[in-house]
Amino acid sequence: MIDTLRSVRLAEGEVVQLICLGPLTNVALAMRIDAEAFNVLGSETEPAVIAMGGAFEAKGNSNMTAEFNIHCDPEAAHVVFHQREMKPVLLVPWETTVDCCMTWRFFDEWVGRLSKTTGPNKTQIFIQKLFQRLETFTRPKEDGTKADTGDAEATQDDTCVIPDAVAVVAALFPDSILDSVDTYCTVELHGRETRGETCFDWYGTEQSMAKRGRWRNCKLTTSVDNSTFLQIMERTVAYPVE
């Protein structure tokens, strides 16, 4: 990663960004080795790093208050958020992706199960296999029950939630972001029940943040347009794959 960042030579008007869809361990290690290498990312108007992670309403899916990617390595997330010289992180948290979901009927149509003529194409077959675990553990059975997932990535409703896809849509189609907040984010490292929780300064002013050594290191995405998301998902299966 570091060698790649060091080799970037930007042409006028070009912007390079890093999209992170899992725990931030490797990113944090790279920052420890050469934080300045990340200065090539982002611009004055576009974020350097887009990360799927966190839970801005503390509705945890890995413990009671933490989202899986952050909970896996809270120290790494803490390192990434606290790079003073880097542009703010665009964070797409768990609750935002839950609200930007698809119905299971849409999922069935999306992967070609309901087609009575052509059947699923190669992309749709691949998606079915890719999301086999997701479907097994989160799709309600005929009697309305679900498989026992413990605390892992299960919602209380009957929708299909694909967090990584929502984050990528937010990154590639920034107009799909309906609401966001520029604020300070840090990560709880020690709580017995709250380790990995993402904590936000909701009411901080520039003055109050400065007194506490805080700065607006995070662009927190709180809403992504669902119709745009679903349209883009439909487009992903429309291209023929040989």
CSV table of C-alpha atoms in Angstrom, one decimal:
chain,number,residue,atom,x,y,z
A,1,MET,CA,0.0,0.0,0.0
A,2,ILE,CA,2.7,2.5,0.9
A,3,ASP,CA,4.7,1.8,-2.3
A,4,THR,CA,1.5,2.4,-4.3
A,5,LEU,CA,0.7,5.7,-2.5
A,6,ARG,CA,4.3,6.9,-2.9
A,7,SER,CA,4.2,6.1,-6.7
A,8,VAL,CA,1.1,8.2,-7.3
A,9,ARG,CA,1.6,11.1,-9.7
A,10,LEU,CA,-1.5,13.1,-10.0
A,11,ALA,CA,-2.4,14.9,-13.2
A,12,GLU,CA,-4.3,18.2,-13.0
A,13,GLY,CA,-7.8,17.6,-11.7
A,14,GLU,CA,-7.2,14.0,-10.6
A,15,VAL,CA,-8.2,12.8,-7.2
A,16,VAL,CA,-7.1,9.5,-5.6
A,17,GLN,CA,-9.2,8.0,-2.7
A,18,LEU,CA,-9.0,4.9,-0.6
A,19,ILE,CA,-12.2,2.8,0.0
A,20,CYS,CA,-12.0,0.6,3.1
A,21,LEU,CA,-14.7,-2.1,3.5
A,22,GLY,CA,-13.2,-4.0,6.4
A,23,PRO,CA,-11.2,-3.6,9.6
A,24,LEU,CA,-8.6,-0.8,9.3
A,25,THR,CA,-5.6,-2.8,10.5
A,26,ASN,CA,-3.5,-2.6,7.3
A,27,VAL,CA,-4.3,1.1,6.8
A,28,ALA,CA,-3.2,1.9,10.3
A,29,LEU,CA,0.0,0.0,10.0
A,30,ALA,CA,0.8,1.8,6.8
A,31,MET,CA,0.1,5.1,8.5
A,32,ARG,CA,2.5,4.2,11.3
A,33,ILE,CA,5.2,3.5,8.8
A,34,ASP,CA,4.7,6.6,6.5
A,35,ALA,CA,1.8,8.9,7.4
A,36,GLU,CA,2.9,11.4,4.8
A,37,ALA,CA,2.3,8.9,2.0
A,38,PHE,CA,-1.5,9.4,2.6
A,39,ASN,CA,-1.3,13.1,1.9
A,40,VAL,CA,-1.7,12.3,-1.8
A,41,LEU,CA,-5.3,11.1,-1.1
A,42,GLY,CA,-8.4,13.3,-1.4
A,43,SER,CA,-8.7,17.0,-2.2
A,44,GLU,CA,-10.1,20.2,-0.6
A,45,THR,CA,-13.6,19.0,-1.5
A,46,GLU,CA,-13.2,15.2,-1.6
A,47,PRO,CA,-12.3,12.8,1.2
A,48,ALA,CA,-9.1,10.9,1.4
A,49,VAL,CA,-10.5,7.7,2.9
A,50,ILE,CA,-14.1,6.3,2.6
A,51,ALA,CA,-14.7,3.7,5.2
A,52,MET,CA,-17.7,1.5,5.9
A,53,GLY,CA,-17.8,1.2,9.7
A,54,GLY,CA,-19.0,2.5,13.0
A,55,ALA,CA,-22.4,2.9,14.5
A,56,PHE,CA,-23.5,6.5,15.0
A,57,GLU,CA,-26.6,5.5,17.0
A,58,ALA,CA,-24.6,2.9,18.9
A,59,LYS,CA,-26.7,0.1,17.5
A,60,GLY,CA,-23.9,-2.4,17.5
A,61,ASN,CA,-23.8,-5.6,15.4
A,62,SER,CA,-20.6,-7.0,16.9
A,63,ASN,CA,-21.2,-6.0,20.5
A,64,MET,CA,-24.0,-3.9,21.9
A,65,THR,CA,-22.6,-0.6,20.7
A,66,ALA,CA,-19.9,-1.3,18.1
A,67,GLU,CA,-20.0,-2.2,14.4
A,68,PHE,CA,-18.0,-5.2,13.2
A,69,ASN,CA,-15.2,-3.5,11.2
A,70,ILE,CA,-14.3,-1.1,14.0
A,71,HIS,CA,-14.8,-3.6,16.8
A,72,CYS,CA,-12.4,-6.0,15.1
A,73,ASP,CA,-9.5,-3.6,15.6
A,74,PRO,CA,-10.4,-0.4,17.5
A,75,GLU,CA,-6.8,0.7,17.9
A,76,ALA,CA,-6.4,0.7,14.1
A,77,ALA,CA,-9.5,2.8,13.6
A,78,HIS,CA,-8.3,5.2,16.3
A,79,VAL,CA,-5.0,5.6,14.4
A,80,VAL,CA,-6.8,6.3,11.1
A,81,PHE,CA,-9.2,8.9,12.6
A,82,HIS,CA,-6.4,10.7,14.3
A,83,GLN,CA,-4.1,11.5,11.4
A,84,ARG,CA,-3.9,15.3,11.7
A,85,GLU,CA,-2.5,16.0,8.3
A,86,MET,CA,-4.9,13.8,6.3
A,87,LYS,CA,-8.2,15.0,4.9
A,88,PRO,CA,-11.3,13.9,6.9
A,89,VAL,CA,-12.6,10.3,6.7
A,90,LEU,CA,-15.9,9.8,4.9
A,91,LEU,CA,-17.6,7.3,7.2
A,92,VAL,CA,-20.6,5.3,6.1
A,93,PRO,CA,-21.9,3.7,9.4
A,94,TRP,CA,-23.9,0.6,10.0
A,95,GLU,CA,-27.3,2.3,10.7
A,96,THR,CA,-27.0,4.3,7.4
A,97,THR,CA,-26.6,1.0,5.5
A,98,VAL,CA,-29.5,-0.6,7.3
A,99,ASP,CA,-31.8,2.3,6.2
A,100,CYS,CA,-30.5,1.9,2.6
A,101,CYS,CA,-31.5,-1.7,2.1
A,102,MET,CA,-33.4,-3.8,-0.4
A,103,THR,CA,-36.4,-6.1,0.1
A,104,TRP,CA,-35.8,-9.8,-0.3
A,105,ARG,CA,-38.2,-9.8,-3.3
A,106,PHE,CA,-35.9,-7.1,-4.9
A,107,PHE,CA,-32.9,-9.4,-4.1
A,108,ASP,CA,-34.6,-12.3,-5.8
A,109,GLU,CA,-35.3,-10.2,-8.9
A,110,TRP,CA,-31.7,-8.7,-8.8
A,111,VAL,CA,-30.1,-12.1,-8.8
A,112,GLY,CA,-32.4,-13.4,-11.6
A,113,ARG,CA,-34.4,-16.0,-9.7
A,114,LEU,CA,-37.7,-14.6,-10.8
A,115,SER,CA,-36.9,-14.6,-14.5
A,116,LYS,CA,-39.1,-17.1,-16.4
A,117,THR,CA,-37.3,-16.7,-19.7
A,118,THR,CA,-33.5,-16.3,-19.6
A,119,GLY,CA,-32.6,-17.2,-16.0
A,120,PRO,CA,-29.7,-15.6,-14.1
A,121,ASN,CA,-26.7,-14.4,-16.0
A,122,LYS,CA,-23.1,-15.0,-14.9
A,123,THR,CA,-22.9,-11.9,-12.8
A,124,GLN,CA,-26.2,-12.8,-11.0
A,125,ILE,CA,-25.0,-16.3,-10.4
A,126,PHE,CA,-21.8,-14.9,-8.9
A,127,ILE,CA,-23.8,-12.6,-6.6
A,128,GLN,CA,-25.9,-15.4,-5.4
A,129,LYS,CA,-22.8,-17.3,-4.4
A,130,LEU,CA,-21.2,-14.3,-2.9
A,131,PHE,CA,-24.2,-13.5,-0.7
A,132,GLN,CA,-25.0,-17.1,0.2
A,133,ARG,CA,-23.9,-16.6,3.9
A,134,LEU,CA,-25.8,-13.3,4.1
A,135,GLU,CA,-28.9,-14.9,2.9
A,136,THR,CA,-28.6,-18.0,5.1
A,137,PHE,CA,-28.2,-16.0,8.3
A,138,THR,CA,-30.4,-12.9,7.7
A,139,ARG,CA,-33.2,-14.0,5.5
A,140,PRO,CA,-36.3,-15.0,7.4
A,141,LYS,CA,-37.5,-18.6,7.1
A,142,GLU,CA,-41.0,-19.4,6.0
A,143,ASP,CA,-42.1,-19.5,9.7
A,144,GLY,CA,-40.7,-16.0,10.2
A,145,THR,CA,-37.7,-17.0,12.3
A,146,LYS,CA,-34.0,-16.5,11.4
A,147,ALA,CA,-30.8,-18.5,11.9
A,148,ASP,CA,-29.0,-17.8,15.1
A,149,THR,CA,-26.2,-15.4,14.3
A,150,GLY,CA,-25.3,-14.3,17.8
A,151,ASP,CA,-24.5,-10.6,17.5
A,152,ALA,CA,-23.2,-10.8,14.0
A,153,GLU,CA,-24.7,-8.5,11.3
A,154,ALA,CA,-28.4,-9.3,11.9
A,155,THR,CA,-31.1,-6.6,11.9
A,156,GLN,CA,-34.5,-6.7,13.6
A,157,ASP,CA,-36.4,-6.3,10.4
A,158,ASP,CA,-36.9,-8.4,7.3
A,159,THR,CA,-34.8,-6.6,4.7
A,160,CYS,CA,-31.6,-7.4,2.9
A,161,VAL,CA,-28.7,-5.2,4.1
A,162,ILE,CA,-25.5,-5.0,2.1
A,163,PRO,CA,-23.3,-2.4,3.9
A,164,ASP,CA,-20.2,-2.5,1.6
A,165,ALA,CA,-22.3,-1.9,-1.5
A,166,VAL,CA,-23.9,1.2,0.1
A,167,ALA,CA,-20.4,2.5,1.1
A,168,VAL,CA,-19.1,2.1,-2.5
A,169,VAL,CA,-22.2,3.8,-3.9
A,170,ALA,CA,-21.6,6.7,-1.5
A,171,ALA,CA,-18.0,6.9,-2.6
A,172,LEU,CA,-18.5,6.7,-6.3
A,173,PHE,CA,-21.8,8.7,-6.5
A,174,PRO,CA,-21.4,11.4,-3.8
A,175,ASP,CA,-24.7,13.0,-4.9
A,176,SER,CA,-26.4,9.9,-3.4
A,177,ILE,CA,-25.5,11.2,0.1
A,178,LEU,CA,-28.6,12.9,1.3
A,179,ASP,CA,-27.3,14.0,4.7
A,180,SER,CA,-24.0,14.2,6.5
A,181,VAL,CA,-22.3,15.9,9.4
A,182,ASP,CA,-18.7,17.2,9.6
A,183,THR,CA,-17.6,16.4,13.1
A,184,TYR,CA,-15.0,14.8,15.4
A,185,CYS,CA,-14.9,11.0,15.7
A,186,THR,CA,-12.9,8.9,18.1
A,187,VAL,CA,-13.1,5.2,19.1
A,188,GLU,CA,-13.7,3.7,22.6
A,189,LEU,CA,-10.7,1.4,23.4
A,190,HIS,CA,-11.4,0.2,26.9
A,191,GLY,CA,-15.1,-0.2,27.7
A,192,ARG,CA,-16.3,-3.6,28.9
A,193,GLU,CA,-19.5,-3.4,26.8
A,194,THR,CA,-18.5,-0.5,24.5
A,195,ARG,CA,-15.1,-1.4,23.1
A,196,GLY,CA,-15.0,-0.3,19.5
A,197,GLU,CA,-17.8,2.2,19.8
A,198,THR,CA,-17.5,5.2,17.5
A,199,CYS,CA,-18.0,8.4,19.5
A,200,PHE,CA,-19.0,11.7,17.9
A,201,ASP,CA,-18.8,15.3,19.0
A,202,TRP,CA,-22.4,16.2,18.1
A,203,TYR,CA,-22.5,19.7,19.6
A,204,GLY,CA,-18.9,20.8,19.4
A,205,THR,CA,-18.0,24.3,18.1
A,206,GLU,CA,-14.7,25.2,16.7
A,207,GLN,CA,-13.8,26.8,20.0
A,208,SER,CA,-14.9,23.9,22.2
A,209,MET,CA,-13.2,21.3,20.0
A,210,ALA,CA,-9.9,23.3,20.0
A,211,LYS,CA,-9.9,23.3,23.8
A,212,ARG,CA,-10.2,19.5,23.8
A,213,GLY,CA,-7.7,18.9,21.1
A,214,ARG,CA,-10.4,17.8,18.6
A,215,TRP,CA,-10.9,18.7,15.0
A,216,ARG,CA,-13.4,17.8,12.3
A,217,ASN,CA,-11.7,14.5,11.2
A,218,CYS,CA,-14.9,12.8,10.0
A,219,LYS,CA,-17.6,13.4,7.5
A,220,LEU,CA,-20.3,11.2,8.9
A,221,THR,CA,-22.9,10.0,6.4
A,222,THR,CA,-26.3,9.7,8.0
A,223,SER,CA,-28.5,9.1,4.9
A,224,VAL,CA,-27.9,7.6,1.4
A,225,ASP,CA,-30.6,7.8,-1.3
A,226,ASN,CA,-32.2,4.4,-1.4
A,227,SER,CA,-33.6,4.7,-5.0
A,228,THR,CA,-30.2,5.7,-6.3
A,229,PHE,CA,-28.6,2.7,-4.5
A,230,LEU,CA,-31.2,0.3,-5.9
A,231,GLN,CA,-30.8,1.7,-9.5
A,232,ILE,CA,-27.0,1.2,-9.3
A,233,MET,CA,-27.5,-2.4,-8.0
A,234,GLU,CA,-29.7,-3.1,-11.0
A,235,ARG,CA,-27.0,-1.7,-13.3
A,236,THR,CA,-24.4,-3.9,-11.9
A,237,VAL,CA,-26.1,-7.0,-13.3
A,238,ALA,CA,-27.0,-5.5,-16.7
A,239,TYR,CA,-23.6,-5.8,-18.3
A,240,PRO,CA,-22.8,-9.2,-20.0
A,241,VAL,CA,-19.9,-11.2,-18.7
A,242,GLU,CA,-18.2,-13.7,-20.9
